[in-house]
Coordinates of C-alpha atoms in Angstrom, one line a residue:
M1015 CA 0.1 -0.2 0.0
L1016 CA 1.2 3.3 -0.6
S1017 CA 1.2 4.4 3.2
T1018 CA 3.8 1.6 3.7
L1019 CA 6.4 3.1 1.4
S1020 CA 9.0 5.0 2.4
P1021 CA 10.3 8.2 0.7
K1022 CA 14.0 8.4 -0.4
T1023 CA 16.0 11.2 -1.7
L1024 CA 17.0 11.4 -5.2
S1025 CA 20.2 9.3 -5.6
S1026 CA 23.0 9.7 -8.2
S1027 CA 21.2 7.1 -10.2
F1028 CA 18.3 9.6 -11.0
T1029 CA 18.5 10.3 -14.7
V1030 CA 17.3 13.6 -16.5
Q1031 CA 14.9 12.3 -19.3
K1032 CA 14.0 14.5 -22.3
S1033 CA 10.5 14.7 -23.4
Q1034 CA 9.9 12.6 -26.4
N1035 CA 8.1 15.4 -28.2
P1036 CA 7.8 18.9 -26.1
R1037 CA 5.3 20.1 -29.0
C1038 CA 2.9 17.3 -28.9
K1039 CA -0.7 18.1 -28.6
S1040 CA -1.0 16.8 -25.1
P1041 CA -3.0 18.6 -22.2
N1042 CA 0.1 19.3 -20.3
S1043 CA 1.7 21.1 -23.1
C1044 CA -1.0 23.3 -24.2
R1045 CA 1.3 26.3 -23.1
F1046 CA 3.5 25.6 -26.1
Q1047 CA 0.6 25.7 -28.5
S1048 CA -0.4 28.9 -28.0
S1049 CA -1.9 29.2 -31.4
K1050 CA -4.0 26.2 -30.8
C1051 CA -5.4 27.7 -27.5
R1052 CA -8.1 30.0 -26.8
F1053 CA -5.7 31.3 -23.9
N1054 CA -3.4 33.9 -25.4
P1055 CA -0.1 33.6 -23.3
I1056 CA 2.3 36.6 -23.2
F1057 CA 5.9 35.3 -23.9
V1058 CA 8.5 37.7 -22.4
K1059 CA 11.9 38.2 -24.3
S1060 CA 14.8 37.3 -22.2
E1061 CA 15.7 39.9 -19.8
V1062 CA 16.5 40.3 -16.1
Q1063 CA 13.5 40.2 -14.1
T1064 CA 13.2 40.5 -10.1
E1065 CA 10.8 39.2 -8.0
R1066 CA 11.2 39.5 -4.1
N1067 CA 14.8 40.6 -4.4
L1068 CA 15.8 37.5 -6.6
E1069 CA 17.0 38.1 -10.1
F1070 CA 16.1 35.7 -12.7
E1071 CA 15.6 35.5 -16.7
T1072 CA 12.5 34.3 -18.4
G1073 CA 13.8 33.4 -21.7
E1074 CA 11.1 32.6 -24.1
T1075 CA 9.1 31.0 -21.5
F1076 CA 5.6 31.9 -20.3
F1077 CA 5.7 34.6 -17.6
R1078 CA 3.4 36.7 -15.9
H1079 CA 4.3 39.5 -13.0
E1080 CA 0.8 39.3 -12.1
S1081 CA 1.2 35.7 -10.7
A1082 CA 3.4 36.9 -8.4
R1083 CA 1.0 37.0 -5.5
G1084 CA -0.1 33.4 -6.2
R1085 CA 3.6 32.6 -5.8
D1086 CA 3.8 34.4 -2.7
L1087 CA 0.9 32.4 -1.1
G1088 CA 2.7 29.1 -2.4
I1089 CA 6.0 30.1 -0.4
L1090 CA 4.2 31.0 2.7
S1091 CA 2.6 27.6 2.8
A1092 CA 5.9 25.7 2.0
T1093 CA 7.7 27.6 4.8
L1094 CA 4.9 26.6 7.3
Y1095 CA 5.1 23.1 6.2
K1096 CA 8.8 23.1 6.6
R1097 CA 8.8 24.7 9.9
S1098 CA 6.3 22.0 11.1
N1099 CA 7.7 18.9 9.7
G1100 CA 11.4 19.7 9.6
S1101 CA 11.7 19.0 5.8
L1102 CA 10.5 19.9 2.5
R1103 CA 10.7 18.2 -0.9
V1104 CA 9.0 19.8 -3.7
L1105 CA 7.9 19.2 -7.3
D1106 CA 7.3 22.1 -9.5
A1107 CA 5.6 20.1 -12.2
M1108 CA 5.2 22.8 -14.9
C1109 CA 8.1 25.2 -13.9
G1110 CA 8.2 27.4 -16.7
C1111 CA 11.5 29.6 -16.3
G1112 CA 12.0 28.2 -12.9
I1113 CA 11.3 31.1 -10.7
R1114 CA 8.9 29.2 -8.4
S1115 CA 11.3 26.5 -8.0
L1116 CA 14.1 29.1 -7.3
R1117 CA 11.9 30.9 -4.7
Y1118 CA 11.2 27.5 -2.9
L1119 CA 14.8 26.8 -2.3
V1120 CA 15.7 30.3 -1.2
E1121 CA 12.6 31.5 0.6
A1122 CA 11.0 28.3 1.8
D1123 CA 14.3 26.8 2.4
A1124 CA 13.4 23.6 0.5
D1125 CA 15.7 20.6 1.0
F1126 CA 15.1 19.6 -2.5
V1127 CA 13.1 20.7 -5.6
M1128 CA 12.4 18.8 -8.7
A1129 CA 12.0 21.5 -11.4
N1130 CA 10.3 19.9 -14.2
D1131 CA 8.9 21.5 -17.7
A1132 CA 7.8 19.6 -20.6
N1133 CA 9.8 21.8 -23.3
D1134 CA 13.5 20.9 -23.0
A1135 CA 14.1 24.3 -25.0
N1136 CA 13.9 26.1 -21.7
R1137 CA 16.6 23.9 -20.0
R1138 CA 19.3 26.5 -19.9
V1139 CA 17.2 29.3 -18.7
I1140 CA 15.7 27.2 -15.9
T1141 CA 19.4 26.0 -14.9
D1142 CA 21.0 29.2 -15.1
N1143 CA 18.2 30.5 -12.7
L1144 CA 18.6 27.6 -10.3
S1145 CA 22.3 27.9 -10.2
K1146 CA 22.0 30.6 -7.9
V1147 CA 21.6 27.7 -5.3
E1148 CA 24.4 25.2 -5.0
R1149 CA 23.2 22.1 -6.7
G1150 CA 24.9 19.7 -4.3
V1151 CA 25.5 15.8 -5.1
G1152 CA 24.3 12.6 -4.4
D1153 CA 21.9 12.6 -1.2
E1154 CA 22.8 16.3 -0.6
R1155 CA 21.3 17.3 -4.0
R1156 CA 19.3 20.3 -3.7
W1157 CA 17.7 20.6 -7.2
V1158 CA 17.3 18.8 -10.5
V1159 CA 15.9 19.8 -13.4
T1160 CA 13.8 17.1 -15.7
H1161 CA 11.9 17.7 -18.9
M1162 CA 8.9 15.2 -18.9
L1163 CA 4.9 15.6 -19.3
A1164 CA 3.8 16.4 -15.6
N1165 CA 1.9 12.9 -15.7
K1166 CA 5.0 11.0 -16.5
A1167 CA 7.1 13.0 -13.8
M1168 CA 4.9 12.1 -10.9
I1169 CA 4.4 8.4 -12.1
E1170 CA 8.1 8.0 -12.3
R1171 CA 8.6 9.1 -8.8
Y1172 CA 5.6 7.2 -7.4
M1173 CA 6.8 4.0 -9.0
V1174 CA 10.1 4.2 -7.0
A1175 CA 8.3 5.5 -3.6
D1176 CA 10.0 9.0 -4.1
F1177 CA 7.4 11.0 -2.6
F1178 CA 7.1 14.8 -2.3
D1179 CA 5.9 17.0 0.5
M1180 CA 4.5 19.4 -1.9
I1181 CA 3.4 19.6 -5.7
D1182 CA 2.9 22.8 -7.4
I1183 CA 0.9 22.2 -10.7
D1184 CA 0.7 25.7 -12.4
S1185 CA -1.6 24.4 -15.4
F1186 CA -3.5 26.2 -18.1
G1187 CA -7.0 25.7 -18.9
S1188 CA -9.2 23.2 -17.1
D1189 CA -6.7 20.2 -17.3
S1190 CA -7.4 17.8 -14.5
S1191 CA -5.7 14.7 -15.9
F1192 CA -3.0 15.0 -13.6
L1193 CA -5.0 14.9 -10.2
R1194 CA -4.6 11.1 -9.7
D1195 CA -0.9 11.1 -10.4
A1196 CA -0.5 13.8 -8.1
F1197 CA -2.2 12.4 -5.3
N1198 CA 0.1 9.3 -5.6
A1199 CA 3.1 11.1 -5.8
L1200 CA 2.3 13.2 -2.6
R1201 CA 3.5 12.2 0.8
L1202 CA 0.3 11.9 3.1
G1203 CA -0.4 15.0 5.0
G1204 CA 1.4 16.7 2.1
L1205 CA 0.2 19.9 0.2
L1206 CA -1.2 20.1 -3.4
Y1207 CA -1.2 23.4 -5.1
L1208 CA -3.6 23.2 -8.2
T1209 CA -4.5 25.7 -10.9
S1210 CA -7.3 26.3 -13.3
T1211 CA -7.6 29.1 -15.8
D1212 CA -10.7 28.4 -17.6
G1213 CA -13.1 31.2 -16.9
Y1214 CA -15.4 30.1 -19.5
S1215 CA -16.3 26.8 -17.7
S1216 CA -16.3 28.6 -14.1
G1217 CA -18.8 31.1 -15.8
G1218 CA -21.0 28.3 -16.9
H1219 CA -20.4 28.9 -20.5
R1220 CA -18.9 25.3 -21.2
P1221 CA -21.0 23.0 -18.9
Y1222 CA -20.2 19.8 -20.8
N1223 CA -16.2 20.8 -20.5
S1224 CA -16.4 21.3 -16.7
L1225 CA -18.3 18.2 -16.2
A1226 CA -15.5 16.1 -18.2
A1227 CA -12.8 18.0 -16.2
Y1228 CA -14.1 18.1 -12.8
G1229 CA -17.4 16.2 -12.7
A1230 CA -19.5 19.4 -12.3
F1231 CA -22.0 20.6 -14.6
I1232 CA -21.7 24.5 -14.1
R1233 CA -24.5 26.8 -15.2
P1234 CA -23.9 30.8 -15.3
M1235 CA -24.4 32.6 -12.0
P1236 CA -23.5 35.9 -10.8
F1237 CA -20.6 34.5 -8.6
G1238 CA -19.0 32.6 -11.3
N1239 CA -15.5 33.2 -10.1
E1240 CA -16.2 31.8 -6.8
I1241 CA -17.7 28.8 -8.4
G1242 CA -14.5 28.4 -10.5
L1243 CA -12.7 27.6 -6.9
R1244 CA -15.3 25.7 -5.6
M1245 CA -15.5 23.6 -9.0
L1246 CA -11.7 23.0 -8.9
I1247 CA -11.7 22.0 -5.1
G1248 CA -14.7 19.5 -5.9
G1249 CA -13.0 17.9 -8.6
A1250 CA -10.1 16.9 -6.4
V1251 CA -12.5 15.9 -3.4
R1252 CA -14.0 13.5 -6.1
E1253 CA -10.7 12.1 -7.3
A1254 CA -9.1 11.8 -4.0
A1255 CA -12.3 9.8 -2.8
L1256 CA -11.7 7.3 -5.5
L1257 CA -8.0 6.7 -4.1
G1258 CA -9.2 6.5 -0.6
Y1259 CA -8.1 9.9 0.5
H1260 CA -9.7 13.4 1.5
V1261 CA -8.5 16.8 0.9
M1262 CA -9.3 20.0 2.9
P1263 CA -8.8 23.4 1.4
L1264 CA -6.4 25.4 3.5
F1265 CA -6.7 28.4 1.1
S1266 CA -8.4 29.4 -2.2
Y1267 CA -7.1 32.2 -4.2
Y1268 CA -8.6 34.0 -7.5
S1269 CA -6.9 36.6 -9.5
Y1270 CA -8.7 38.6 -12.4
H1271 CA -5.6 38.2 -14.9
G1272 CA -5.8 35.0 -17.0
P1273 CA -8.4 34.5 -14.9
V1274 CA -6.6 32.3 -12.5
F1275 CA -7.9 29.9 -9.8
R1276 CA -5.4 28.5 -7.5
V1277 CA -6.2 26.2 -4.4
M1278 CA -4.0 24.9 -1.7
L1279 CA -5.0 21.3 -0.6
R1280 CA -3.8 19.3 2.3
V1281 CA -4.3 15.4 1.5
H1282 CA -5.0 13.1 4.2
R1283 CA -5.7 9.1 4.0
G1284 CA -9.4 8.1 4.5
K1285 CA -12.7 9.4 2.9
L1286 CA -14.5 12.4 4.4
H1287 CA -16.8 11.4 7.2
E1288 CA -20.0 13.2 5.9
D1289 CA -20.6 14.7 2.4
R1290 CA -22.3 17.7 3.5
N1291 CA -19.5 19.9 1.9
Y1292 CA -20.1 18.3 -1.5
G1293 CA -23.1 19.0 -3.2
F1294 CA -25.0 21.6 -5.4
V1295 CA -25.7 25.3 -5.3
T1296 CA -28.8 27.0 -6.7
H1297 CA -29.6 30.5 -7.5
C1298 CA -32.7 32.1 -8.6
N1299 CA -32.4 34.7 -11.4
L1300 CA -35.9 36.2 -10.5
C1301 CA -35.4 36.9 -6.7
G1302 CA -31.6 36.6 -6.4
H1303 CA -31.9 34.2 -3.7
S1304 CA -28.9 31.4 -3.4
H1305 CA -29.1 28.3 -1.7
T1306 CA -27.2 24.7 -1.2
L1307 CA -28.5 21.3 -1.7
R1308 CA -27.1 17.6 -0.7
W1309 CA -27.6 14.9 -3.0
D1310 CA -30.8 13.6 -1.2
E1311 CA -32.4 17.0 -1.9
L1312 CA -32.3 17.0 -5.4
G1313 CA -35.9 16.2 -6.3
L1314 CA -37.1 18.9 -3.6
M1315 CA -35.2 22.0 -4.9
G1316 CA -37.2 24.9 -5.6
C1317 CA -37.4 28.8 -4.5
P1318 CA -39.2 30.5 -1.9
C1319 CA -40.3 33.2 -4.3
S1320 CA -42.1 30.4 -6.8
D1321 CA -45.0 28.3 -5.8
T1322 CA -44.0 25.7 -8.1
K1323 CA -40.9 23.2 -7.5
A1324 CA -39.9 23.4 -11.4
S1325 CA -39.5 27.4 -11.3
S1326 CA -37.7 28.0 -14.8
S1327 CA -35.7 31.0 -13.1
L1328 CA -34.0 28.5 -10.9
V1329 CA -30.2 27.6 -12.1
V1330 CA -28.5 24.6 -10.5
S1331 CA -24.8 23.9 -10.6
G1332 CA -22.6 20.9 -9.3
P1333 CA -21.7 18.9 -7.3
M1334 CA -18.7 20.9 -6.2
W1335 CA -17.1 21.8 -2.8
L1336 CA -19.6 23.6 -0.4
G1337 CA -17.6 24.1 2.5
P1338 CA -15.4 27.1 3.5
L1339 CA -12.7 28.2 0.8
H1340 CA -9.8 28.7 3.5
D1341 CA -8.9 27.3 7.0
A1342 CA -9.0 30.3 9.2
S1343 CA -6.2 29.4 11.7
Y1344 CA -4.0 28.1 8.8
V1345 CA -4.3 31.6 7.0
T1346 CA -3.9 33.3 10.2
E1347 CA -0.3 31.6 10.4
M1348 CA 0.3 32.8 6.7
L1349 CA -0.5 36.3 7.6
E1350 CA 2.0 36.1 10.9
L1351 CA 4.7 34.9 8.5
A1352 CA 4.0 37.4 6.0
K1353 CA 4.5 40.1 8.8
E1354 CA 7.6 38.4 10.2
W1355 CA 9.2 38.8 6.7
G1356 CA 7.9 42.4 6.1
W1357 CA 5.6 41.3 3.3
V1358 CA 2.4 43.4 4.1
S1359 CA 1.8 47.1 3.5
E1360 CA 3.7 47.1 0.2
G1361 CA 1.3 49.4 -1.7
T1362 CA 1.1 47.4 -4.7
G1363 CA -2.2 45.8 -6.1
M1364 CA -4.3 44.2 -3.4
D1365 CA -2.1 44.5 -0.2
L1366 CA -1.1 40.8 0.9
E1367 CA -2.2 41.6 4.3
K1368 CA -5.6 42.7 3.1
L1369 CA -5.9 39.7 1.1
L1370 CA -5.1 37.3 3.9
S1371 CA -7.3 39.4 6.3
I1372 CA -10.3 38.9 3.8
M1373 CA -9.6 35.2 3.4
I1374 CA -9.8 34.9 7.3
E1375 CA -13.1 36.5 7.3
E1376 CA -14.4 34.5 4.1
S1377 CA -13.7 31.2 6.3
D1378 CA -16.6 31.5 8.6
P1379 CA -18.3 28.3 8.2
R1380 CA -21.8 29.8 8.6
L1381 CA -21.3 31.7 5.1
P1382 CA -22.8 29.8 2.0
P1383 CA -21.1 29.8 -1.4
G1384 CA -21.5 32.6 -3.4
Y1385 CA -21.5 36.6 -2.9
T1386 CA -23.8 39.4 -3.6
K1387 CA -22.5 42.6 -5.5
M1388 CA -23.8 45.7 -3.6
D1389 CA -24.9 47.0 -7.1
E1390 CA -27.2 44.1 -7.6
M1391 CA -28.8 44.4 -4.1
A1392 CA -29.3 48.1 -4.7
S1393 CA -31.0 47.7 -8.1
R1394 CA -33.3 45.1 -6.4
A1395 CA -34.0 47.5 -3.6
K1396 CA -34.5 50.5 -5.9
M1397 CA -31.9 52.7 -4.0
N1398 CA -28.4 53.8 -4.1
S1399 CA -25.6 51.3 -3.5
P1400 CA -24.9 51.6 0.2
P1401 CA -21.4 51.6 1.7
L1402 CA -19.9 48.2 2.3
K1403 CA -18.9 48.6 5.9
K1404 CA -22.3 49.9 6.8
M1405 CA -24.0 47.0 5.1
M1406 CA -21.9 44.7 6.9
S1407 CA -22.6 46.3 10.3
A1408 CA -26.3 46.2 9.6
L1409 CA -26.4 42.5 8.8
V1410 CA -24.3 41.7 11.8
K1411 CA -26.7 43.7 13.8
E1412 CA -29.6 41.6 12.7
G1413 CA -27.6 38.3 13.7
Y1414 CA -26.4 37.2 10.1
A1415 CA -22.8 36.3 9.0
A1416 CA -21.2 38.8 6.9
S1417 CA -17.8 39.3 5.2
R1418 CA -16.0 40.8 2.4
S1419 CA -15.0 38.8 -0.6
H1420 CA -11.4 38.6 -1.8
I1421 CA -12.7 37.9 -5.3
I1422 CA -14.6 41.3 -6.0
P1423 CA -14.2 44.4 -3.9
N1424 CA -17.8 45.6 -4.0
A1425 CA -19.4 42.4 -2.8
L1426 CA -20.4 40.8 0.3
K1427 CA -20.7 37.2 1.4
T1428 CA -23.5 36.6 3.8
D1429 CA -26.1 33.9 5.1
C1430 CA -28.8 36.5 4.7
P1431 CA -31.4 35.7 1.9
M1432 CA -31.9 38.1 -0.8
S1433 CA -35.3 39.4 0.4
H1434 CA -34.2 40.1 3.9
F1435 CA -31.0 41.5 2.4
V1436 CA -33.1 44.1 0.7
R1437 CA -35.4 44.7 3.4
I1438 CA -32.3 45.5 6.2
A1439 CA -30.6 47.6 3.4
K1440 CA -34.1 49.8 3.0
D1441 CA -34.6 49.9 6.7
N1442 CA -31.0 51.0 7.8
L1443 CA -29.5 52.6 5.0
Q1444 CA -31.9 54.0 2.5
S1445 CA -31.1 57.8 2.1

């Protein structure tokens, strides 16, 4: 069984294998087929870049400065793991130019990083970037560069019981074919950092694509970007259950560029004791009310605004993850570490301190999936859009849970039904 195998370090017998065809039409190699994909990547000409005071080159690899925040979050998580467990071995399955791998080595103090990229044409730039850290030899080797499809890289390590503490998969689109191999190559209790950039599926415009990739039939909803995170987590929950594992999200992060959906999962042995966090989300386009459904409630779905259970205004999506998007205590540790490192109050984009603080708010288990935009509520109430903080205070005063959303600035997450939401706004805030 997987749990009885002991991980080992890469020995001198580890061989670097080149991809058979780095330009093949494989799901893992979509980044090299930019002309074939709907996603239009930006390739940066080789020049010296700087991120968190680390200099590196990008060569002709795909690189976005805007993704630095997602890399920050990964580094914070990796560092917490190292401090808690004493060691850290990372697989950067689609490493691009190698900046993530370099940061895991330097900032998270990883004991070993396997930097893998299917395109062997990127070998020079990756190696040059990682050479800022002494490679080491034998059992003391700190890093290695390989060129395989991500699935093959994970399968090969699993076959020799060479497990990783963290696997970072920065993929494009809605490719989920690597999930099973990632679970197999990951140490129990390890971290899996997943990515999706498929905004069409999360927005409900490709329901059969989301069904094939994540087992979820997604319809258009006004909080599609949060649905994208829950869809990604749900797909991992389903795949993990097939292997006898269960996963818990430590944090979930949406960024508008791309768009990019990233989730950090901790993987454990054994299935979830209950399925209340895996089900369906409904939204009524008529009254704006949203609700969650378990599997045994599917035949009872309806909306309070309609006398019939088969309301044509009711939209259903799922199954997906219904629980909290983040672990509050874990994100609090990330925030403390960010403060320790001086990573807060930088004045660029959404400050990291603000982002993590909002994530802690969003972790309230009383909050259901979705968020309400203030403009939408104001339109239904036929009033000016109220200030976010005043609306939150009014909801809390009425006994409801409320928080900001890290996904969109002028929106609230709350367990207050839309009809009550409108009434509270009118009673307390109408000018």
